[in-house]
């Protein structure tokens, strides 16, 4: 290739890269910008800047309880998801049994099934269970967490399995020969070695759960509301920069989670 | 340190035997090497001793204790792996201290013992580094220190040198051997590298197909191999097939009549010849066996030359001669006399196939 051709090739590469980056960042930038507009109707150019919309969030009960519910659900679902995914990954990564590949695919399935379909089926399942057992499941916090756990599991299984593949089994055997039983070996050697996968899986699970709308719509009960639902309901009858401000808040929560995670585990190395 | 004995140790996977009734006694302070081609069962045997593979039959005793059914963490065996298997998230000192912590050794005692173990493997001052900051040879020595610091009853080495480059391997070989003798460690090492086995061992065990073929010292294996497999696997041999026709007489498939030790029984047999026991040229004439042949190949090994000589359509031999600049170097195509004494013939009855 000629030098000239190489320069054009490089320019094309940079062009595509920057265009893609812009495509990803532009909505974030505009939402953030909008959140500081002074006027009520979002129109360009801005008539001035204000922080009042952030104040409006605090005054709106739906946003406040929605934020709190979303946070609780995401934390609980992530914790339960990890408790299921880590042991499952250990077995899947180490034992070849009849149907182990099928189980692996099965655990990743929630990524494939559309959220609305999952929401509907869990909704029906919870109704039927409630009728059969008489337990108050549908609309309870527990019911919501159970649904969200399914969103967390594929991420944690995928990332933990990947980090287990890079683990030298001999290190675990070395620990055992040095006097550590299975439990000590797991907590002192295996877990620290797969920690990047566990942390990254937890982060992605958390983010997925925190931002989920479709499934939550089916599972929330009267008076219980998640942040994405609160945003949707607000938008149904009003468009003002409050929604943008809430979105900025949501983005901030996720960004903070990522920054904290990155301090312990270099995300770029895992994902 | 303690002795180690295996009695009828067997491992089967389904119907497939991997280790067939291995019985061995390792003396206190002895360095025993399990040698054999890959898949011969040597590693499985070592893993049974360590406790990672439950035996299908037989027993393992360390000292006076029967450990056959004990889990690995109750066996007090120090293990060094081919991959070193250091804990990547711990410093060198933490790696070495791990076994002591598991044994609930008081904190005040752990520090000095770790320092001592690192000094032993010449890694003083490396305690605060992480394994990834060390070279392969240094990691290997950390693995050794970690296995030694717990004062194991037996030291088990699983192909410990295979991941090192050739030059380092020679050094570490001698280091491990010196340390083993200095500390009087009862040691079992697994390797497929016979040179490594020959330089390090007190005694060697040759295994193939899950069974022990021969146990003995270096010279036992080399000079008095128990069977054709050992003769072929330990050192090099050229084989001449034929039959023993009478006391001390062997007739090859190619028609050569050879004198061999009288003990061999009549019947189909193979004669194994060590290349260095053969002589070329005029000196060959006076020996018990001699024949003329054609040089087919000469390989130059530096200090030595390997001369391949075809004696007839069926038989050919390899002769190893010193590479002396004043001597005559045979050329391919030369006709040359080859000779060897009757005692050089190792005769093995042909196993019924």
Coordinates of C-alpha atoms in Angstrom, one line a residue:
Chain A
X1 CA 0.0 0.0 0.0
X2 CA 1.2 3.5 -0.7
X3 CA 2.0 6.0 2.0
X4 CA -1.0 8.0 0.7
X5 CA -3.3 5.0 1.0
X6 CA -2.1 4.4 4.5
X7 CA -2.9 8.0 5.6
X8 CA -6.4 7.7 4.1
X9 CA -6.9 4.3 5.8
X10 CA -5.9 5.8 9.1
X11 CA -8.1 8.8 8.6
X12 CA -11.1 6.5 7.9
X13 CA -10.3 4.5 11.0
X14 CA -10.2 7.6 13.2
X15 CA -13.3 9.0 11.6
X16 CA -15.4 5.8 12.3
X17 CA -14.0 5.6 15.8
X18 CA -14.9 9.2 16.7
X19 CA -18.3 8.9 15.0
X20 CA -19.1 5.9 17.1
X21 CA -17.9 7.5 20.3
X22 CA -20.1 10.6 19.4
X23 CA -23.0 8.3 18.7
X24 CA -22.7 6.8 22.2
X25 CA -22.0 10.0 24.1
X26 CA -24.3 12.4 22.4
X27 CA -27.5 11.4 24.2
X28 CA -25.7 11.5 27.5
X29 CA -24.3 14.9 26.8
X30 CA -27.7 16.3 25.7
X31 CA -29.6 14.8 28.7
X32 CA -27.1 16.2 31.1
X33 CA -27.2 19.6 29.3
X34 CA -31.0 19.6 29.4
X35 CA -31.1 19.0 33.1
X36 CA -29.6 22.4 33.7
X37 CA -32.0 24.4 31.4
X38 CA -33.9 27.1 33.1
X39 CA -37.1 26.9 31.0
X40 CA -39.8 24.3 31.6
X41 CA -40.3 23.3 27.9
X42 CA -37.1 21.8 26.7
X43 CA -36.3 23.8 23.6
X44 CA -33.1 25.2 22.0
X45 CA -31.4 27.5 22.6
X46 CA -31.6 27.4 26.4
X47 CA -33.0 30.6 28.0
X48 CA -30.7 30.3 31.0
X49 CA -29.4 27.7 33.4
X50 CA -30.8 26.5 36.7
X51 CA -30.4 23.8 39.3
X52 CA -34.1 23.9 40.3
X53 CA -34.9 20.6 38.5
X54 CA -32.7 18.7 40.8
X55 CA -34.6 20.3 43.7
X56 CA -37.8 19.2 42.0
X57 CA -36.7 15.5 42.2
X58 CA -36.5 15.7 46.0
X59 CA -40.0 17.2 46.0
X60 CA -41.4 14.3 43.9
X61 CA -42.3 11.4 46.2
X62 CA -42.3 8.9 43.3
X63 CA -38.7 9.7 42.3
X64 CA -37.5 9.5 45.9
X65 CA -39.2 6.2 46.7
X66 CA -38.5 4.9 43.2
X67 CA -34.8 5.6 43.6
X68 CA -34.7 3.9 47.0
X69 CA -36.6 0.8 45.8
X70 CA -34.5 0.4 42.7
X71 CA -31.3 0.6 44.9
X72 CA -32.6 -2.0 47.3
X73 CA -33.8 -4.3 44.6
X74 CA -30.6 -4.0 42.6
X75 CA -28.4 -4.6 45.7
X76 CA -30.5 -7.6 46.9
X77 CA -30.8 -9.1 43.4
X78 CA -27.0 -8.8 42.9
X79 CA -26.2 -10.4 46.2
X80 CA -28.6 -13.3 45.6
X81 CA -27.4 -13.6 42.0
X82 CA -23.8 -14.0 43.2
X83 CA -24.7 -16.6 45.8
X84 CA -26.3 -18.7 43.0
X85 CA -23.8 -17.8 40.1
X86 CA -20.5 -18.4 41.9
X87 CA -21.2 -22.0 43.0
X88 CA -22.9 -22.7 39.6
X89 CA -19.9 -21.4 37.7
X90 CA -17.5 -23.4 39.9
X91 CA -19.4 -26.6 39.0
X92 CA -19.8 -25.7 35.3
X93 CA -16.2 -24.8 34.9
X94 CA -14.9 -28.0 36.5
X95 CA -17.3 -30.8 36.0
X96 CA -18.3 -32.2 32.7
X97 CA -21.6 -33.9 33.3
X98 CA -24.4 -34.9 31.0
X99 CA -26.2 -31.6 30.1
X100 CA -23.6 -29.3 31.6
X101 CA -23.4 -27.3 28.4
X102 CA -27.2 -27.1 28.4
X103 CA -27.2 -25.8 32.0
X104 CA -24.6 -23.2 31.0
X105 CA -26.8 -22.0 28.1
X106 CA -29.9 -22.1 30.4
X107 CA -28.2 -19.8 32.9
X108 CA -27.5 -17.3 30.1
X109 CA -31.0 -17.4 28.8
X110 CA -32.4 -14.3 30.6
X111 CA -30.1 -12.3 28.3
X112 CA -31.8 -13.7 25.2
X113 CA -35.4 -13.7 26.2
X114 CA -37.0 -10.2 25.7
X115 CA -37.7 -8.4 29.0
X116 CA -41.4 -8.1 28.3
X117 CA -41.7 -11.8 27.7
X118 CA -39.9 -12.6 30.9
X119 CA -41.9 -10.1 32.8
X120 CA -45.2 -11.6 31.6
X121 CA -44.2 -15.1 32.3
X122 CA -42.9 -14.3 35.8
X123 CA -46.1 -12.3 36.4
X124 CA -48.3 -15.3 35.5
X125 CA -46.0 -17.7 37.5
X126 CA -46.3 -15.5 40.6
X127 CA -50.1 -15.2 40.3
X128 CA -50.4 -19.0 40.0
X129 CA -48.1 -19.6 42.9
X130 CA -50.0 -17.1 44.9
X131 CA -53.3 -18.8 44.2
X132 CA -51.8 -22.2 45.0
X133 CA -50.0 -21.3 48.2
X134 CA -51.9 -18.2 49.4
X135 CA -48.6 -16.4 50.0
X136 CA -48.5 -12.7 49.1
X137 CA -45.9 -12.9 46.3
X138 CA -47.0 -10.7 43.5
X139 CA -46.2 -7.0 44.1
X140 CA -44.0 -7.8 47.1
X141 CA -40.5 -6.6 47.3
X142 CA -39.4 -10.2 47.4
X143 CA -41.2 -11.0 44.2
X144 CA -39.5 -8.1 42.5
X145 CA -36.1 -9.1 43.8
X146 CA -36.7 -12.7 42.6
X147 CA -37.4 -11.4 39.1
X148 CA -34.4 -9.2 39.0
X149 CA -32.1 -12.0 40.2
X150 CA -32.7 -13.6 36.9
X151 CA -31.3 -10.4 35.2
X152 CA -28.2 -10.6 37.3
X153 CA -27.4 -14.3 36.9
X154 CA -26.3 -14.4 33.2
X155 CA -23.8 -11.6 33.8
X156 CA -22.3 -13.1 36.9
X157 CA -22.2 -16.7 35.5
X158 CA -20.6 -15.5 32.3
X159 CA -17.9 -13.4 33.9
X160 CA -17.1 -15.8 36.8
X161 CA -16.9 -18.7 34.4
X162 CA -14.5 -16.8 32.3
X163 CA -12.2 -15.9 35.2
X164 CA -12.3 -19.5 36.4
X165 CA -11.0 -20.7 33.0
X166 CA -7.8 -18.7 33.7
X167 CA -7.2 -20.1 37.1
X168 CA -4.5 -22.7 37.6
X169 CA -6.1 -25.7 39.4
X170 CA -2.6 -26.6 40.7
X171 CA -2.7 -23.5 42.9
X172 CA -5.7 -25.0 44.7
X173 CA -4.0 -28.3 45.0
X174 CA -0.9 -26.6 46.3
X175 CA -3.1 -25.0 49.0
X176 CA -4.5 -28.4 50.0
X177 CA -1.1 -30.0 50.1
X178 CA -0.1 -27.2 52.5
X179 CA -2.9 -28.1 54.9
X180 CA -5.9 -26.1 53.7
X181 CA -9.2 -27.9 53.5
X182 CA -11.7 -27.3 50.7
X183 CA -13.3 -24.3 52.4
X184 CA -10.1 -22.6 53.3
X185 CA -8.8 -23.3 49.8
X186 CA -11.9 -21.7 48.3
X187 CA -11.7 -18.6 50.4
X188 CA -8.0 -18.1 50.5
X189 CA -7.0 -19.1 47.0
X190 CA -9.9 -19.6 44.6
X191 CA -12.0 -16.6 45.5
X192 CA -9.2 -14.0 45.4
X193 CA -8.2 -15.4 42.0
X194 CA -11.6 -15.0 40.5
X195 CA -12.4 -11.8 42.3
X196 CA -12.2 -9.6 39.2
X197 CA -14.8 -11.8 37.5
X198 CA -17.0 -11.7 40.6
X199 CA -16.8 -7.9 41.0
X200 CA -17.3 -7.2 37.3
X201 CA -20.2 -9.6 37.1
X202 CA -21.8 -8.0 40.2
X203 CA -21.4 -4.6 38.6
X204 CA -23.0 -5.5 35.3
X205 CA -25.8 -7.3 37.2
X206 CA -26.4 -4.3 39.4
X207 CA -26.5 -1.9 36.4
X208 CA -28.9 -4.2 34.5
X209 CA -31.2 -4.5 37.5
X210 CA -31.0 -0.8 38.4
X211 CA -32.0 0.3 34.9
X212 CA -34.6 -2.4 34.2
X213 CA -38.1 -1.2 33.2
X214 CA -39.9 -3.9 31.3
X215 CA -39.8 -6.7 33.9
X216 CA -40.4 -4.3 36.8
X217 CA -43.6 -3.0 35.2
X218 CA -45.2 -6.4 35.6
X219 CA -44.0 -7.2 39.1
X220 CA -44.4 -3.9 41.1
X221 CA -47.4 -3.7 43.5
X222 CA -49.6 -0.8 44.3
X223 CA -47.6 2.0 45.9
X224 CA -44.3 0.3 45.0
X225 CA -42.4 1.9 42.2
X226 CA -38.9 1.7 40.8
X227 CA -36.9 4.6 39.4
X228 CA -37.4 3.7 35.7
X229 CA -41.1 3.3 36.3
X230 CA -41.3 6.6 38.1
X231 CA -39.5 8.3 35.1
X232 CA -42.0 6.6 32.6
X233 CA -45.0 7.7 34.6
X234 CA -43.7 11.2 34.9
X235 CA -43.2 11.4 31.2
X236 CA -46.7 10.2 30.5
X237 CA -48.2 13.6 31.4
X238 CA -45.3 16.0 31.6
X239 CA -42.1 16.8 29.8
X240 CA -39.8 19.1 31.7
X241 CA -36.1 18.9 32.6
X242 CA -36.9 17.1 35.9
X243 CA -36.7 13.9 33.9
X244 CA -33.4 14.8 32.5
X245 CA -32.2 15.6 36.0
X246 CA -33.3 12.2 37.3
X247 CA -31.5 10.6 34.4
X248 CA -28.4 12.4 35.3
X249 CA -28.7 11.1 38.8
X250 CA -29.2 7.6 37.5
X251 CA -26.2 7.9 35.3
X252 CA -24.2 9.2 38.2
X253 CA -25.1 6.2 40.4
X254 CA -23.9 3.8 37.7
X255 CA -20.8 5.9 37.0
X256 CA -19.9 5.9 40.8
X257 CA -20.4 2.1 40.9
X258 CA -18.0 1.7 38.0
X259 CA -15.4 4.0 39.4
X260 CA -15.4 2.3 42.7
X261 CA -15.3 -1.1 41.0
X262 CA -12.4 0.0 38.8
X263 CA -10.4 0.9 41.9
X264 CA -10.4 -2.7 43.0
X265 CA -10.5 -4.5 39.6
X266 CA -9.3 -3.0 36.4
X267 CA -12.5 -3.4 34.3
X268 CA -10.7 -3.1 31.1
X269 CA -8.8 -6.3 31.9
X270 CA -12.0 -8.3 32.6
X271 CA -14.4 -7.2 30.0
Chain B
X1 CA 11.2 -37.0 57.3
X2 CA 9.9 -40.4 57.0
X3 CA 9.8 -43.4 54.8
X4 CA 7.1 -44.0 52.2
X5 CA 5.7 -47.2 51.1
X6 CA 3.2 -48.1 48.4
X7 CA 1.6 -51.5 48.5
X8 CA -0.3 -52.8 45.5
X9 CA -1.4 -49.3 44.6
X10 CA -3.9 -49.4 41.8
X11 CA -6.0 -46.9 39.9
X12 CA -8.7 -47.8 37.4
X13 CA -11.0 -45.4 35.5
X14 CA -13.9 -47.6 34.7
X15 CA -12.4 -50.8 33.3
X16 CA -9.3 -49.0 32.2
X17 CA -6.3 -49.6 34.6
X18 CA -4.0 -46.5 34.8
X19 CA -1.8 -47.8 37.6
X20 CA -1.4 -51.5 38.1
X21 CA -0.5 -52.7 41.5
X22 CA 2.6 -50.6 42.2
X23 CA 4.6 -51.7 45.2
X24 CA 7.5 -49.5 46.2
X25 CA 9.5 -48.6 49.4
X26 CA 11.2 -45.3 49.6
X27 CA 13.8 -45.1 52.4
X28 CA 14.0 -42.2 54.8
X29 CA 16.1 -39.6 53.0
X30 CA 16.0 -41.3 49.6
X31 CA 15.5 -39.6 46.3
X32 CA 13.3 -41.8 44.1
X33 CA 12.4 -40.9 40.6
X34 CA 9.5 -42.3 38.7
X35 CA 10.5 -42.4 35.0
X36 CA 8.5 -43.3 32.0
X37 CA 6.8 -42.0 28.8
X38 CA 3.7 -39.9 29.1
X39 CA 0.7 -41.9 30.0
X40 CA 2.6 -44.5 31.9
X41 CA 0.9 -43.8 35.2
X42 CA 3.7 -42.1 37.0
X43 CA 1.9 -38.8 37.5
X44 CA -1.3 -40.6 38.7
X45 CA 0.9 -42.5 41.2
X46 CA 2.3 -39.3 42.5
X47 CA -1.1 -37.7 42.7
X48 CA -2.3 -40.7 44.7
X49 CA 0.6 -40.3 47.1
X50 CA -0.4 -36.6 47.5
X51 CA -4.0 -37.5 48.0
X52 CA -5.6 -35.9 44.9
X53 CA -6.5 -39.2 43.3
X54 CA -8.3 -41.8 45.4
X55 CA -6.7 -45.2 44.7
X56 CA -8.9 -48.1 43.5
X57 CA -6.9 -50.5 45.5
X58 CA -3.7 -50.9 47.6
X59 CA -2.4 -48.7 50.4
X60 CA 0.0 -45.8 51.0
X61 CA 2.0 -45.5 54.2
X62 CA 4.0 -42.4 55.2
X63 CA 6.3 -43.4 58.1
X64 CA 4.1 -45.6 60.4
X65 CA 0.8 -44.0 59.3
X66 CA -1.6 -45.4 56.7
X67 CA -2.7 -42.3 54.8
X68 CA -4.6 -44.1 52.0
X69 CA -7.9 -42.5 52.9
X70 CA -6.7 -39.2 54.2
X71 CA -7.4 -36.0 52.3
X72 CA -4.4 -34.1 50.9
X73 CA -4.5 -31.5 53.7
X74 CA -3.8 -34.2 56.4
X75 CA -0.9 -35.9 54.7
X76 CA 2.0 -33.5 55.4
X77 CA 3.5 -33.9 51.9
X78 CA 5.3 -31.0 50.3
X79 CA 4.4 -30.7 46.7
X80 CA 6.1 -28.8 43.8
X81 CA 4.2 -28.5 40.6
X82 CA 5.4 -28.2 37.0
X83 CA 3.5 -24.9 36.8
X84 CA 4.9 -23.8 40.2
X85 CA 1.3 -23.1 41.3
X86 CA 2.2 -20.0 43.4
X87 CA -0.7 -18.0 44.7
X88 CA -0.7 -14.9 42.4
X89 CA -2.4 -12.6 44.9
X90 CA 0.1 -13.2 47.7
X91 CA 3.6 -12.0 48.1
X92 CA 6.5 -14.5 48.1
X93 CA 6.6 -14.3 51.9
X94 CA 2.8 -14.9 52.2
X95 CA 3.1 -17.8 49.8
X96 CA 5.8 -19.4 51.9
X97 CA 3.9 -18.6 55.2
X98 CA 0.7 -20.2 53.9
X99 CA 1.4 -23.7 55.0
X100 CA 2.6 -22.5 58.4
X101 CA -0.6 -20.5 59.0
X102 CA -2.6 -23.6 58.1
X103 CA -0.7 -25.5 60.7
X104 CA -1.5 -22.8 63.3
X105 CA 2.2 -22.1 63.9
X106 CA 2.5 -19.0 66.2
X107 CA 3.0 -15.7 64.3
X108 CA 6.3 -15.0 66.1
X109 CA 7.7 -18.3 64.7
X110 CA 6.3 -17.9 61.1
X111 CA 8.5 -14.9 60.2
X112 CA 11.9 -16.5 61.1
X113 CA 10.9 -19.8 59.4
X114 CA 9.9 -18.0 56.2
X115 CA 13.1 -16.0 56.2
X116 CA 15.1 -19.2 56.7
X117 CA 13.3 -21.1 54.0
X118 CA 13.9 -18.2 51.5
X119 CA 17.5 -18.1 52.5
X120 CA 17.7 -21.9 51.8
X121 CA 16.6 -21.4 48.2
X122 CA 18.8 -18.2 47.9
X123 CA 15.9 -15.8 47.7
X124 CA 16.7 -13.7 50.7
X125 CA 15.1 -10.3 50.4
X126 CA 12.5 -11.3 47.8
X127 CA 9.7 -11.7 50.4
X128 CA 7.8 -8.6 49.5
X129 CA 7.7 -9.3 45.8
X130 CA 4.8 -10.8 43.9
X131 CA 5.3 -14.1 41.9
X132 CA 4.7 -12.2 38.6
X133 CA 7.7 -10.1 39.4
X134 CA 10.0 -13.1 39.5
X135 CA 11.6 -15.2 36.7
X136 CA 10.6 -18.8 36.1
X137 CA 13.6 -20.1 38.0
X138 CA 12.9 -17.8 41.0
X139 CA 9.3 -18.9 41.0
X140 CA 10.4 -22.5 41.0
X141 CA 12.5 -21.8 44.1
X142 CA 9.7 -20.1 45.9
X143 CA 7.5 -23.1 45.2
X144 CA 10.3 -25.3 46.7
X145 CA 10.6 -23.0 49.8
X146 CA 6.9 -23.1 50.3
X147 CA 6.9 -26.9 50.2
X148 CA 9.9 -27.2 52.4
X149 CA 9.0 -24.7 55.1
X150 CA 6.3 -27.0 56.5
X151 CA 8.9 -29.7 57.1
X152 CA 7.0 -32.3 55.1
X153 CA 7.4 -36.0 55.7
X154 CA 7.8 -36.5 52.0
X155 CA 8.6 -34.1 49.2
X156 CA 6.8 -34.7 45.9
X157 CA 8.1 -33.2 42.7
X158 CA 5.8 -33.3 39.6
X159 CA 8.0 -32.6 36.6
X160 CA 9.4 -29.6 38.5
X161 CA 11.9 -28.6 35.8
X162 CA 10.0 -28.9 32.6
X163 CA 9.0 -25.2 32.4
X164 CA 12.6 -24.0 32.8
X165 CA 14.9 -23.3 29.9
X166 CA 17.6 -25.8 29.2
X167 CA 20.5 -24.1 30.9
X168 CA 18.6 -23.2 34.0
X169 CA 17.3 -26.7 34.3
X170 CA 20.8 -28.0 34.7
X171 CA 21.5 -25.6 37.6
X172 CA 18.2 -26.1 39.4
X173 CA 18.7 -29.9 39.0
X174 CA 21.9 -29.8 41.0
X175 CA 20.4 -27.3 43.5
X176 CA 17.4 -29.4 44.3
X177 CA 19.6 -32.5 44.6
X178 CA 22.0 -30.7 47.0
X179 CA 19.2 -29.4 49.1
X180 CA 17.6 -32.8 49.2
X181 CA 20.8 -34.4 50.5
X182 CA 21.6 -31.6 52.9
X183 CA 18.1 -31.8 54.5
X184 CA 17.8 -35.6 54.2
X185 CA 14.4 -35.2 52.4
X186 CA 12.5 -38.3 51.4
X187 CA 11.7 -37.3 47.8
X188 CA 9.6 -38.7 45.0
X189 CA 10.0 -37.0 41.6
X190 CA 8.1 -37.7 38.4
X191 CA 9.8 -37.0 35.1
X192 CA 9.9 -38.1 31.5
X193 CA 13.4 -36.7 31.1
X194 CA 15.8 -39.6 31.6
X195 CA 18.9 -37.4 31.9
X196 CA 17.2 -35.5 34.7
X197 CA 16.2 -38.7 36.3
X198 CA 19.7 -40.2 36.0
X199 CA 21.5 -37.1 37.5
X200 CA 19.2 -36.6 40.5
X201 CA 18.0 -40.0 41.7
X202 CA 19.3 -42.4 44.3
X203 CA 17.1 -45.0 42.7
X204 CA 14.8 -45.0 39.7
X205 CA 11.5 -46.7 38.9
X206 CA 10.8 -47.2 35.2
X207 CA 7.1 -47.4 34.5
X208 CA 5.2 -48.2 31.4
X209 CA 1.5 -48.8 30.8
X210 CA 0.7 -48.4 34.5
X211 CA 3.1 -51.0 35.7
X212 CA 6.6 -50.9 37.2
X213 CA 9.1 -52.4 34.8
X214 CA 12.2 -52.1 36.9
X215 CA 13.5 -50.5 40.1
X216 CA 17.1 -49.9 40.5
X217 CA 20.1 -47.6 40.5
X218 CA 21.3 -45.9 37.4
X219 CA 23.8 -48.6 36.6
X220 CA 21.2 -51.3 37.2
X221 CA 18.9 -49.8 34.6
X222 CA 21.6 -49.0 32.1
X223 CA 23.8 -52.1 32.4
X224 CA 21.3 -54.7 33.5
X225 CA 17.9 -53.6 32.1
X226 CA 15.2 -56.0 33.1
X227 CA 13.4 -56.0 29.8
X228 CA 13.5 -54.7 26.2
X229 CA 11.3 -51.7 27.2
X230 CA 13.8 -50.5 29.8
X231 CA 16.8 -51.2 27.5
X232 CA 15.1 -49.0 24.9
X233 CA 13.8 -46.3 27.2
X234 CA 16.9 -45.8 29.4
X235 CA 19.8 -44.7 27.3
X236 CA 20.0 -45.7 23.7
X237 CA 20.1 -49.1 22.2
X238 CA 20.1 -50.6 18.7
X239 CA 18.0 -53.7 18.4
X240 CA 18.8 -56.8 16.4
X241 CA 16.0 -59.3 16.2
X242 CA 16.5 -63.0 15.7
X243 CA 16.6 -66.1 17.8
X244 CA 18.8 -67.7 20.4
X245 CA 19.9 -71.0 18.8
X246 CA 22.0 -72.5 21.6
X247 CA 23.9 -71.6 24.7
X248 CA 25.7 -68.3 23.9
X249 CA 24.6 -68.4 20.2
X250 CA 22.3 -66.0 18.5
X251 CA 21.3 -65.9 14.9
X252 CA 19.8 -62.6 13.5
X253 CA 17.0 -62.3 11.0
X254 CA 19.6 -60.9 8.6
X255 CA 21.8 -64.0 9.0
X256 CA 24.5 -62.8 11.4
X257 CA 25.7 -65.3 13.9
X258 CA 26.6 -63.7 17.2
X259 CA 28.1 -64.8 20.4
X260 CA 26.2 -63.6 23.4
X261 CA 26.1 -64.4 27.2
X262 CA 25.4 -68.1 27.7
X263 CA 22.5 -67.5 30.1
X264 CA 20.0 -66.7 27.4
X265 CA 17.3 -69.3 26.7
X266 CA 16.7 -70.6 23.3
X267 CA 13.9 -69.1 21.2
X268 CA 12.9 -65.9 19.5
X269 CA 14.8 -63.0 21.0
X270 CA 16.1 -59.5 20.5
X271 CA 19.6 -58.3 21.2
X272 CA 20.1 -54.7 22.4
X273 CA 23.4 -53.1 21.9
X274 CA 24.6 -49.9 23.6
X275 CA 26.2 -47.7 20.9
X276 CA 29.3 -47.0 23.0
X277 CA 30.1 -50.7 23.5
X278 CA 30.8 -51.1 19.7
X279 CA 34.1 -50.6 18.0
X280 CA 34.9 -49.6 14.5
X281 CA 37.8 -50.4 12.1
X282 CA 40.7 -52.6 12.6
X283 CA 40.2 -52.9 16.4
X284 CA 36.9 -54.6 15.7
X285 CA 38.6 -57.7 14.3
X286 CA 39.7 -59.2 17.6
X287 CA 36.3 -59.0 19.3
X288 CA 33.8 -61.8 19.8
X289 CA 31.4 -60.5 17.2
X290 CA 32.4 -58.6 14.1
X291 CA 30.9 -57.9 10.7
X292 CA 31.5 -55.6 7.8
X293 CA 28.9 -53.0 7.0
X294 CA 28.2 -49.8 5.1
X295 CA 28.1 -46.4 6.7
X296 CA 24.6 -45.0 6.1
X297 CA 24.6 -41.9 8.3
X298 CA 27.0 -40.0 10.5
X299 CA 25.7 -37.6 13.1
X300 CA 28.0 -35.1 14.6
X301 CA 27.4 -34.5 18.3
X302 CA 30.4 -32.4 19.1
X303 CA 32.4 -34.6 21.5
X304 CA 31.0 -37.7 20.0
X305 CA 30.0 -39.1 16.6
X306 CA 27.1 -41.5 16.0
X307 CA 27.9 -43.8 13.0
X308 CA 25.0 -45.7 11.6
X309 CA 26.2 -48.9 9.9
X310 CA 24.1 -51.3 7.9
X311 CA 25.3 -54.9 8.3
X312 CA 22.9 -56.6 5.9
X313 CA 19.3 -56.1 4.6
X314 CA 17.8 -56.7 8.1
X315 CA 20.4 -55.6 10.6
X316 CA 21.9 -52.2 11.3
X317 CA 23.7 -50.8 14.3
X318 CA 24.6 -47.4 15.7
X319 CA 28.2 -47.0 16.9
X320 CA 29.2 -44.1 19.1
X321 CA 32.8 -43.1 18.9
X322 CA 34.8 -40.2 20.4
X323 CA 35.4 -37.3 18.0
X324 CA 39.2 -37.1 17.9
X325 CA 40.6 -34.7 15.4
X326 CA 43.5 -37.1 14.7
X327 CA 41.2 -40.0 14.1
X328 CA 39.6 -41.1 10.9
X329 CA 36.0 -39.9 10.5
X330 CA 34.0 -42.5 8.6
X331 CA 32.1 -41.1 5.6
X332 CA 28.7 -42.2 4.3
X333 CA 29.1 -45.1 1.9
X334 CA 32.4 -46.4 3.5
X335 CA 32.7 -50.1 4.0
X336 CA 33.8 -50.6 7.6
X337 CA 34.3 -53.3 10.2
X338 CA 32.1 -53.2 13.3
X339 CA 32.8 -55.4 16.4
X340 CA 31.7 -55.9 19.9
X341 CA 32.3 -58.3 22.8
X342 CA 29.7 -61.0 23.6
X343 CA 29.1 -59.2 27.0
X344 CA 27.8 -56.2 25.1
X345 CA 24.8 -58.2 23.9
X346 CA 21.8 -57.7 26.1
X347 CA 19.5 -60.6 25.1
X348 CA 15.8 -60.4 25.7
X349 CA 13.4 -63.2 24.8
X350 CA 10.7 -61.8 22.4
X351 CA 7.5 -61.3 24.3
X352 CA 4.6 -63.2 22.8
X353 CA 2.6 -60.5 21.0

